[in-house]
PDB file of C-alpha atoms in Angstrom:
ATOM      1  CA  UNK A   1       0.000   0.000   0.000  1.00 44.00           C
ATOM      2  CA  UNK A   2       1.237   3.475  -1.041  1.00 49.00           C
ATOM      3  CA  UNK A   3       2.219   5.318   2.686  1.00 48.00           C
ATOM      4  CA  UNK A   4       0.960   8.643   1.189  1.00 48.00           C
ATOM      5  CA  UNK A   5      -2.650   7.365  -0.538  1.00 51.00           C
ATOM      6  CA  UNK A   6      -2.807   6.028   2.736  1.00 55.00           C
ATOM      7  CA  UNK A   7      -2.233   9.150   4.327  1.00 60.00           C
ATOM      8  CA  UNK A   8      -4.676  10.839   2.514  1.00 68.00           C
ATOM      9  CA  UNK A   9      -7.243   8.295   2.632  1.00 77.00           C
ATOM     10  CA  UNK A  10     -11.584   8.886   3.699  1.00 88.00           C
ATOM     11  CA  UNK A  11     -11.071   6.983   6.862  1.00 86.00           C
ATOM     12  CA  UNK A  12     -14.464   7.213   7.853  1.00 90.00           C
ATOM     13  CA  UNK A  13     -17.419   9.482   8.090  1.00 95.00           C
ATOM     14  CA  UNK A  14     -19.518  11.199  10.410  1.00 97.00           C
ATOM     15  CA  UNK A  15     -22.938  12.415   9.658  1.00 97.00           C
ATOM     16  CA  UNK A  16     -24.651  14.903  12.007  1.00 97.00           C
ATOM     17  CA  UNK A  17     -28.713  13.320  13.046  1.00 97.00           C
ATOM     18  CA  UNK A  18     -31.707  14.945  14.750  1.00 95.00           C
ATOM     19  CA  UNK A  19     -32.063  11.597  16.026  1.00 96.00           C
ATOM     20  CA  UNK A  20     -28.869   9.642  16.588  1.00 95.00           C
ATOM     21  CA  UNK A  21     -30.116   6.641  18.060  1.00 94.00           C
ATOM     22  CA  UNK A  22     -33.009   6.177  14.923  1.00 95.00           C
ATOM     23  CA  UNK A  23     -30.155   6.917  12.604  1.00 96.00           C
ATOM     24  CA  UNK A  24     -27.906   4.197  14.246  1.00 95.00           C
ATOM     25  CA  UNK A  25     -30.935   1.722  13.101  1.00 94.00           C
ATOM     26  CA  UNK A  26     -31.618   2.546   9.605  1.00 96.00           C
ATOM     27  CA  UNK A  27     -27.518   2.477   8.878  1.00 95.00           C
ATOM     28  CA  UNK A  28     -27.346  -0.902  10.435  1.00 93.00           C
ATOM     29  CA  UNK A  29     -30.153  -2.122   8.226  1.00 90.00           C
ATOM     30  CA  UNK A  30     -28.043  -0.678   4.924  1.00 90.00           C
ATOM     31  CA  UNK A  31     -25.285  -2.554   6.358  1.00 89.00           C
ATOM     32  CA  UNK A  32     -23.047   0.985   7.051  1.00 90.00           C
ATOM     33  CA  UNK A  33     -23.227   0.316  11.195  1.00 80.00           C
ATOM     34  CA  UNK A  34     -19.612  -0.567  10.855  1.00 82.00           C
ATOM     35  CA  UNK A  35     -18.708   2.412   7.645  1.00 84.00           C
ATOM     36  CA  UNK A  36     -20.306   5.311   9.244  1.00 92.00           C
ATOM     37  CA  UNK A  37     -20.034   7.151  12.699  1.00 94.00           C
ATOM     38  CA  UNK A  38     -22.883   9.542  14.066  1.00 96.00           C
ATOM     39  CA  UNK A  39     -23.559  12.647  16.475  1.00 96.00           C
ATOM     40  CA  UNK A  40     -26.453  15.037  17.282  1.00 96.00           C
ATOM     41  CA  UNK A  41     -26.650  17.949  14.670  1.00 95.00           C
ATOM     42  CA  UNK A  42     -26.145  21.004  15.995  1.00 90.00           C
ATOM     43  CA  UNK A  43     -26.657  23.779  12.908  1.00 92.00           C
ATOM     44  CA  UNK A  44     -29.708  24.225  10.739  1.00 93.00           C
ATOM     45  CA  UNK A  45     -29.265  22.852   7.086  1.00 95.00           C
ATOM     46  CA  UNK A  46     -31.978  23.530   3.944  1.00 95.00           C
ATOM     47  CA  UNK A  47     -32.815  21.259   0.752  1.00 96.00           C
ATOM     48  CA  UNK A  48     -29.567  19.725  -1.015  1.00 98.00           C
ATOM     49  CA  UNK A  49     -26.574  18.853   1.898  1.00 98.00           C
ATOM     50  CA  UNK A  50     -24.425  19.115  -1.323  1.00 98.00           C
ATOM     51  CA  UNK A  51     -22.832  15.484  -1.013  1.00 98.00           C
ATOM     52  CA  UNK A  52     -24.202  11.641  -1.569  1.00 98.00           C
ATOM     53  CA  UNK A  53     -23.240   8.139  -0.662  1.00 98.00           C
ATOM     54  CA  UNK A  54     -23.271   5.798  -2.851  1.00 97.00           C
ATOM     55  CA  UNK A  55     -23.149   2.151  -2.444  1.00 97.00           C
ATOM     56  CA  UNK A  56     -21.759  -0.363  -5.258  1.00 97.00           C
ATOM     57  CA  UNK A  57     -22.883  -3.490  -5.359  1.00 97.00           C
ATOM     58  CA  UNK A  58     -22.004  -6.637  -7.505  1.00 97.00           C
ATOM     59  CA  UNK A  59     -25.770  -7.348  -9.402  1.00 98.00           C
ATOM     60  CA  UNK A  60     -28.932  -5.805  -9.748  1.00 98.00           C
ATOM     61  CA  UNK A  61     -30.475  -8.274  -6.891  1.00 98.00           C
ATOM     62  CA  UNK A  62     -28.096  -6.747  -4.343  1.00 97.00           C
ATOM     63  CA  UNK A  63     -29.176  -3.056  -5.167  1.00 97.00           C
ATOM     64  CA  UNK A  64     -33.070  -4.521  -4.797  1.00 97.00           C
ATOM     65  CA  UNK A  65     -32.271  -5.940  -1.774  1.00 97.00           C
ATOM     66  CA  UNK A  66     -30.598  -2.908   0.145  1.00 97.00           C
ATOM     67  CA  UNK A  67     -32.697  -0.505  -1.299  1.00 97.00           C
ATOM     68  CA  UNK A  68     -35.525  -2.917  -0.001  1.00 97.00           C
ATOM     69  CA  UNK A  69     -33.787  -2.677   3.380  1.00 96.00           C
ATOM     70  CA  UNK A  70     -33.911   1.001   3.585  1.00 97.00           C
ATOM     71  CA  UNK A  71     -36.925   1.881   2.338  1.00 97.00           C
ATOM     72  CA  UNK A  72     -38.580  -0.861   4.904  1.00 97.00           C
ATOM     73  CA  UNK A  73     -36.562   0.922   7.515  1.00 96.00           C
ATOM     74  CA  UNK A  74     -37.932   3.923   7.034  1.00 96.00           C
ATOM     75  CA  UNK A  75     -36.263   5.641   3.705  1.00 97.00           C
ATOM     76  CA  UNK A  76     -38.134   7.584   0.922  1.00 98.00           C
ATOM     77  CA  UNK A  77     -37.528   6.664  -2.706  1.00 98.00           C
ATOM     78  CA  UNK A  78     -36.378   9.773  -4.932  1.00 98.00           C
ATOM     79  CA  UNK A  79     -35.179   7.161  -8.256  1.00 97.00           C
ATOM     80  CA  UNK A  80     -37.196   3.582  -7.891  1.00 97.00           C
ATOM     81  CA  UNK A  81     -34.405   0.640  -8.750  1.00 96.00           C
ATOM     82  CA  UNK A  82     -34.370   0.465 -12.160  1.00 95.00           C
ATOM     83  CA  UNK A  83     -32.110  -0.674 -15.425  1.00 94.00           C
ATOM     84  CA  UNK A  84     -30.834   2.426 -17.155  1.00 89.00           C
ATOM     85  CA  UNK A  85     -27.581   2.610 -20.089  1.00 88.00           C
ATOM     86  CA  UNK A  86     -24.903   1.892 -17.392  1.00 88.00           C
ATOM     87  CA  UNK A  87     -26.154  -0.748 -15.322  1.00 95.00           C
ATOM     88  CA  UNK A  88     -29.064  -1.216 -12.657  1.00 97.00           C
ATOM     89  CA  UNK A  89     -29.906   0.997  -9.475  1.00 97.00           C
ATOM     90  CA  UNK A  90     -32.187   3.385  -7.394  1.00 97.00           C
ATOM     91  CA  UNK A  91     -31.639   6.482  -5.063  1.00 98.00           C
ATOM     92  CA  UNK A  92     -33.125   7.104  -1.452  1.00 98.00           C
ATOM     93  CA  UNK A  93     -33.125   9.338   1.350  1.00 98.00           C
ATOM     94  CA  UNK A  94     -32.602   8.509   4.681  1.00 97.00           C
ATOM     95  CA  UNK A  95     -34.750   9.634   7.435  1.00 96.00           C
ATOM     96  CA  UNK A  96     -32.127  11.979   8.223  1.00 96.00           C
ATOM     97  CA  UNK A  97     -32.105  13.490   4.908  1.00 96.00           C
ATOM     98  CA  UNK A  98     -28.645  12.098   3.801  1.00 98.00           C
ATOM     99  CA  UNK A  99     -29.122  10.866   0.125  1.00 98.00           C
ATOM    100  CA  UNK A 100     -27.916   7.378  -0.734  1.00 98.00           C
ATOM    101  CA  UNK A 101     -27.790   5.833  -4.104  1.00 98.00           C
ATOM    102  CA  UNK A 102     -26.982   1.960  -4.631  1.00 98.00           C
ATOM    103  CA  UNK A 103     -25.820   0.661  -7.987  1.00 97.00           C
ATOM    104  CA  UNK A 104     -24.325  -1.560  -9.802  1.00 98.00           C
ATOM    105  CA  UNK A 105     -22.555  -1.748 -13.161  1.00 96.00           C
ATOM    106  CA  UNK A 106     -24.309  -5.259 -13.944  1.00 96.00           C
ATOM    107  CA  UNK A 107     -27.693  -5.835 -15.699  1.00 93.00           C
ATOM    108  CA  UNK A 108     -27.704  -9.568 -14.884  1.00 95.00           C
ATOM    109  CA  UNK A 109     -27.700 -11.393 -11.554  1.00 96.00           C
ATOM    110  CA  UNK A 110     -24.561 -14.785 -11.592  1.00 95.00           C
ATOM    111  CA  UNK A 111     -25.601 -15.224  -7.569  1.00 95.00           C
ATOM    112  CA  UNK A 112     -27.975 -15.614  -4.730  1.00 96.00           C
ATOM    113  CA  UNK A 113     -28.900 -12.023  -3.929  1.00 95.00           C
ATOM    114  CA  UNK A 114     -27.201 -10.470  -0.434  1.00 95.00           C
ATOM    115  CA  UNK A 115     -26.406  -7.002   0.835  1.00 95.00           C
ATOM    116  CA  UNK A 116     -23.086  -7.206   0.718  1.00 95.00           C
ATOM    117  CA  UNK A 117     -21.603  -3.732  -0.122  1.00 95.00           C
ATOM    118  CA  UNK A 118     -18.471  -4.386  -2.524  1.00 95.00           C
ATOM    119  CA  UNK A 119     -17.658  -0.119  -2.217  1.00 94.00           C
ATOM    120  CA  UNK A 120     -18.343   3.166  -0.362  1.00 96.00           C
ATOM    121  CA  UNK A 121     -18.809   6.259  -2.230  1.00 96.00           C
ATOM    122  CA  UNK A 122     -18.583   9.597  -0.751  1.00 97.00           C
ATOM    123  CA  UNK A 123     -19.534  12.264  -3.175  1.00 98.00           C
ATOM    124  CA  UNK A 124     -19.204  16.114  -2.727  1.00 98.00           C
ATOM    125  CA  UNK A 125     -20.183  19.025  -4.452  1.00 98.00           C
ATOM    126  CA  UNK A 126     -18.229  21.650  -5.881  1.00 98.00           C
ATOM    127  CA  UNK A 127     -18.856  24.564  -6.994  1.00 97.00           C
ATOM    128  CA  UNK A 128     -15.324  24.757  -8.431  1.00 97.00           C
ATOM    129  CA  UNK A 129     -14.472  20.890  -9.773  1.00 97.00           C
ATOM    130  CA  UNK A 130     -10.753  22.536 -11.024  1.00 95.00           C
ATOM    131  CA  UNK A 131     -10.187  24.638  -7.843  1.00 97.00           C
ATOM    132  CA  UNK A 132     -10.879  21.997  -5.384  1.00 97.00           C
ATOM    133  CA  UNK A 133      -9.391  19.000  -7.105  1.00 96.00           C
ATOM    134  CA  UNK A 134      -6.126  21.451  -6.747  1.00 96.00           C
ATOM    135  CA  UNK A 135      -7.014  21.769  -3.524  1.00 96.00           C
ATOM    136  CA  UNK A 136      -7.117  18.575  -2.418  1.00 95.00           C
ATOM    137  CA  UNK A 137      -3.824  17.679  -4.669  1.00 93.00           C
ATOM    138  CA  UNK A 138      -2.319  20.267  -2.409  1.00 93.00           C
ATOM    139  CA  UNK A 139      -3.750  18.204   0.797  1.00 91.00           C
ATOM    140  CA  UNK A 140      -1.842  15.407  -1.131  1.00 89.00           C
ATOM    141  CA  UNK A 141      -4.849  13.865  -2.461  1.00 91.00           C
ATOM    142  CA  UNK A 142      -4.203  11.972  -6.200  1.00 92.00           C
ATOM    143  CA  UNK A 143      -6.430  12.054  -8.427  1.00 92.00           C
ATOM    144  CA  UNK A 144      -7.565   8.903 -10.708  1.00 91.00           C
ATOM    145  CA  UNK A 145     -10.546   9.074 -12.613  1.00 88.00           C
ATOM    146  CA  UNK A 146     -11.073  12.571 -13.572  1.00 87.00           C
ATOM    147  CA  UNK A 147     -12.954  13.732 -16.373  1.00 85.00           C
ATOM    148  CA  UNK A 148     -15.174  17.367 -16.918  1.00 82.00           C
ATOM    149  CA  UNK A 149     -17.047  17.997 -13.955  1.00 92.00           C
ATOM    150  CA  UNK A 150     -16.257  14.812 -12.008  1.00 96.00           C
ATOM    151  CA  UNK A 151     -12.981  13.665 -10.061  1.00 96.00           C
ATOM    152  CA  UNK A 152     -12.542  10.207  -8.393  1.00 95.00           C
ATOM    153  CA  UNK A 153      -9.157  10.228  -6.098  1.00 94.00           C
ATOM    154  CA  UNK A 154      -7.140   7.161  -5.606  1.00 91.00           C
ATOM    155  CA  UNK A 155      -7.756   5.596  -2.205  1.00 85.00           C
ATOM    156  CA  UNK A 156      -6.486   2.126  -1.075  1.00 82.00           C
ATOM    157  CA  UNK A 157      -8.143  -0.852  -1.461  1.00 80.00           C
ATOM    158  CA  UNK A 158     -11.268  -1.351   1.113  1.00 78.00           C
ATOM    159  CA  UNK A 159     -10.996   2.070   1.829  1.00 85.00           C
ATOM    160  CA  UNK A 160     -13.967   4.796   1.489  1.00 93.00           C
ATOM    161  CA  UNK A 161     -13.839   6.196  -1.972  1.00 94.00           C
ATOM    162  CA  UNK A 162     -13.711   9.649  -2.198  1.00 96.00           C
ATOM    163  CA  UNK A 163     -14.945  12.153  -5.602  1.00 97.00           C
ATOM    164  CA  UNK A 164     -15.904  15.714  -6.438  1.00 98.00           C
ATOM    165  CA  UNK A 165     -19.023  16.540  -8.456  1.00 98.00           C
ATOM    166  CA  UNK A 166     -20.333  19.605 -10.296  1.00 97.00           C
ATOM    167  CA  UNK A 167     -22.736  20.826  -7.901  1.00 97.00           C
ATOM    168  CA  UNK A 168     -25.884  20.651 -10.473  1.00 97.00           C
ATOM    169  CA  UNK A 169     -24.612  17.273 -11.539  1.00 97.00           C
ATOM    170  CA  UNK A 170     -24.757  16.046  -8.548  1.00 97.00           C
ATOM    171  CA  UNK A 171     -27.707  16.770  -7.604  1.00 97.00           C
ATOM    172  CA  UNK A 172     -29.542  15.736 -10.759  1.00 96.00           C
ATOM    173  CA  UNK A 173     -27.809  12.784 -10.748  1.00 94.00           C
ATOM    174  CA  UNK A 174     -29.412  12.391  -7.418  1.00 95.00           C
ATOM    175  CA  UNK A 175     -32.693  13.215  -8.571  1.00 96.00           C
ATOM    176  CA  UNK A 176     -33.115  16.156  -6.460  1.00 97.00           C
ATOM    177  CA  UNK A 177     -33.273  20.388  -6.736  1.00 97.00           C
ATOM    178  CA  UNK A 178     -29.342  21.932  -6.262  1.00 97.00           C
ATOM    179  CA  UNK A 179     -30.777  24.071  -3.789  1.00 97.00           C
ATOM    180  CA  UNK A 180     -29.794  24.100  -0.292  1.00 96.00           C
ATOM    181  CA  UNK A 181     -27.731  26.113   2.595  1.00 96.00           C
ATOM    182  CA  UNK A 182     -26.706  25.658   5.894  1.00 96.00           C
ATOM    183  CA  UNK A 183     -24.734  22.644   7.141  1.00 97.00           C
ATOM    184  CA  UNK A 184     -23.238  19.770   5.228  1.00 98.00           C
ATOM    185  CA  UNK A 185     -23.911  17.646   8.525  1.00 97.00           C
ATOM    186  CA  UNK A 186     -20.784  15.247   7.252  1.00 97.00           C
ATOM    187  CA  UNK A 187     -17.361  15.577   8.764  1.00 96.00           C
ATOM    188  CA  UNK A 188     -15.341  13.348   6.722  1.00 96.00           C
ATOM    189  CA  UNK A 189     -11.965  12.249   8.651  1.00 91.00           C
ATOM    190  CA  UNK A 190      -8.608  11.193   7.492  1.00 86.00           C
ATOM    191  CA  UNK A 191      -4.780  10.713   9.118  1.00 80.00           C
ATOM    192  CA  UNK A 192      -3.437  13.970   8.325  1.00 79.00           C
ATOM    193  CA  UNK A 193      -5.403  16.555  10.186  1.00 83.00           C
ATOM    194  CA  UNK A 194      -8.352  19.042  10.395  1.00 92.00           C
ATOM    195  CA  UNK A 195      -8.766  21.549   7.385  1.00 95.00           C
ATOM    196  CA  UNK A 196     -12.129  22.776   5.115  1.00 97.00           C
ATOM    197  CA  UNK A 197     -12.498  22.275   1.450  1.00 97.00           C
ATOM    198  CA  UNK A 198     -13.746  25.458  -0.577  1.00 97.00           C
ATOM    199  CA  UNK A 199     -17.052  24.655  -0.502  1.00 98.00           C
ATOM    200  CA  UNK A 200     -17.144  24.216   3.460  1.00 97.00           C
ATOM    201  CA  UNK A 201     -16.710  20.690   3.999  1.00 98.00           C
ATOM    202  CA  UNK A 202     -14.910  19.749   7.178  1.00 96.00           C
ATOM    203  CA  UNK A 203     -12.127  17.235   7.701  1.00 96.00           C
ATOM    204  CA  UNK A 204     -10.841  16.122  11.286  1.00 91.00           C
TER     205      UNK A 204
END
């Protein structure tokens, strides 16, 4: 493993709940109890949060199964599970508001359907895709896939994957309005120390 991408790695995230101990529920139904970390929110936030998590999975059965899961546990559909030109999946919203989208590359299932969770994908908006890919480069961040208005860094392997997306992009590729102010309610965490992107988003 490369000492630097490890370095500069999504360790594991926080997200800030009205209701910590419901939250701590619905996560472990997804299967994130172990991914994720929670606390009580303390600042007001309005319509889009500005960042998603997405969940790969290996076949379309797994995405059914999880988004199943949350919607049974308490989620609200904003994309119903569905084949589309790059594979199978659907989009929810937690009770806490955080968006999550499962998908999968696949249009056929080769196994018994599970939840297992092959990859965790943090997604944040920006405002400025150039500026704050430099900015994380600076924070010794490398990028890997990176084309227009999305950047994927490199991260190591099992580790929470970590991209940038054009504000509007992301959020129509969420299926919901870009508008929104007030708190992110994520604190993402890595080894090297606490600094804030340019569009507010906090690292400890």
């Amino acid at each position: 493993m490369n000492t630097t991408t490890a370095v500069n790695a999504l360790t594991s995230i926080t997200l800030e709940v009205t209701d910590p101990a419901a939250a701590e529920s619905f996560y472990a139904e997804l299967g994130l109890g172990d991914r994720l970390s929670l606390s009580e929110a303390s600042e007001p936030s309005e319509g889009f949060r500005g960042f998603t998590i997405s969940l790969i999975v290996s076949q379309p059965a797994n995405a059914e199964a999880i988004l199943n899961a949350a919607i049974a546990a308490g989620a609200s559909v904003i994309k119903p599970a569905a084949k589309s030109l790059w594979g199978f999946g659907g989009t929810v919203q937690a009770p806490d508001g955080t968006i999550v989208k499962v998908a999968t590359s696949k249009k056929k299932n080769t196994e018994p359907p599970s939840r297992r969770i092959d990859d965790v994908v943090v997604l944040l908006a920006a405002s400025d895709v150039p500026a704050s890919k430099r900015f994380y480069v600076e924070h010794g961040f490398t990028p890997g896939k990176s084309f227009g208005s999305y950047v994927e860094f490199d991260t190591p392997q099992g580790s929470i994957k970590l991209g940038l997306y054009k504000r509007n992009a992301l959020a129509k590729d969420a299926g919901v309005p870009a508008d929104g102010s007030g708190s992110h309610r994520l604190v993402l965490e890595n080894a090297r120390g606490q600094f804030t992107d340019p569009d507010g988003f906090a690292w400890a």
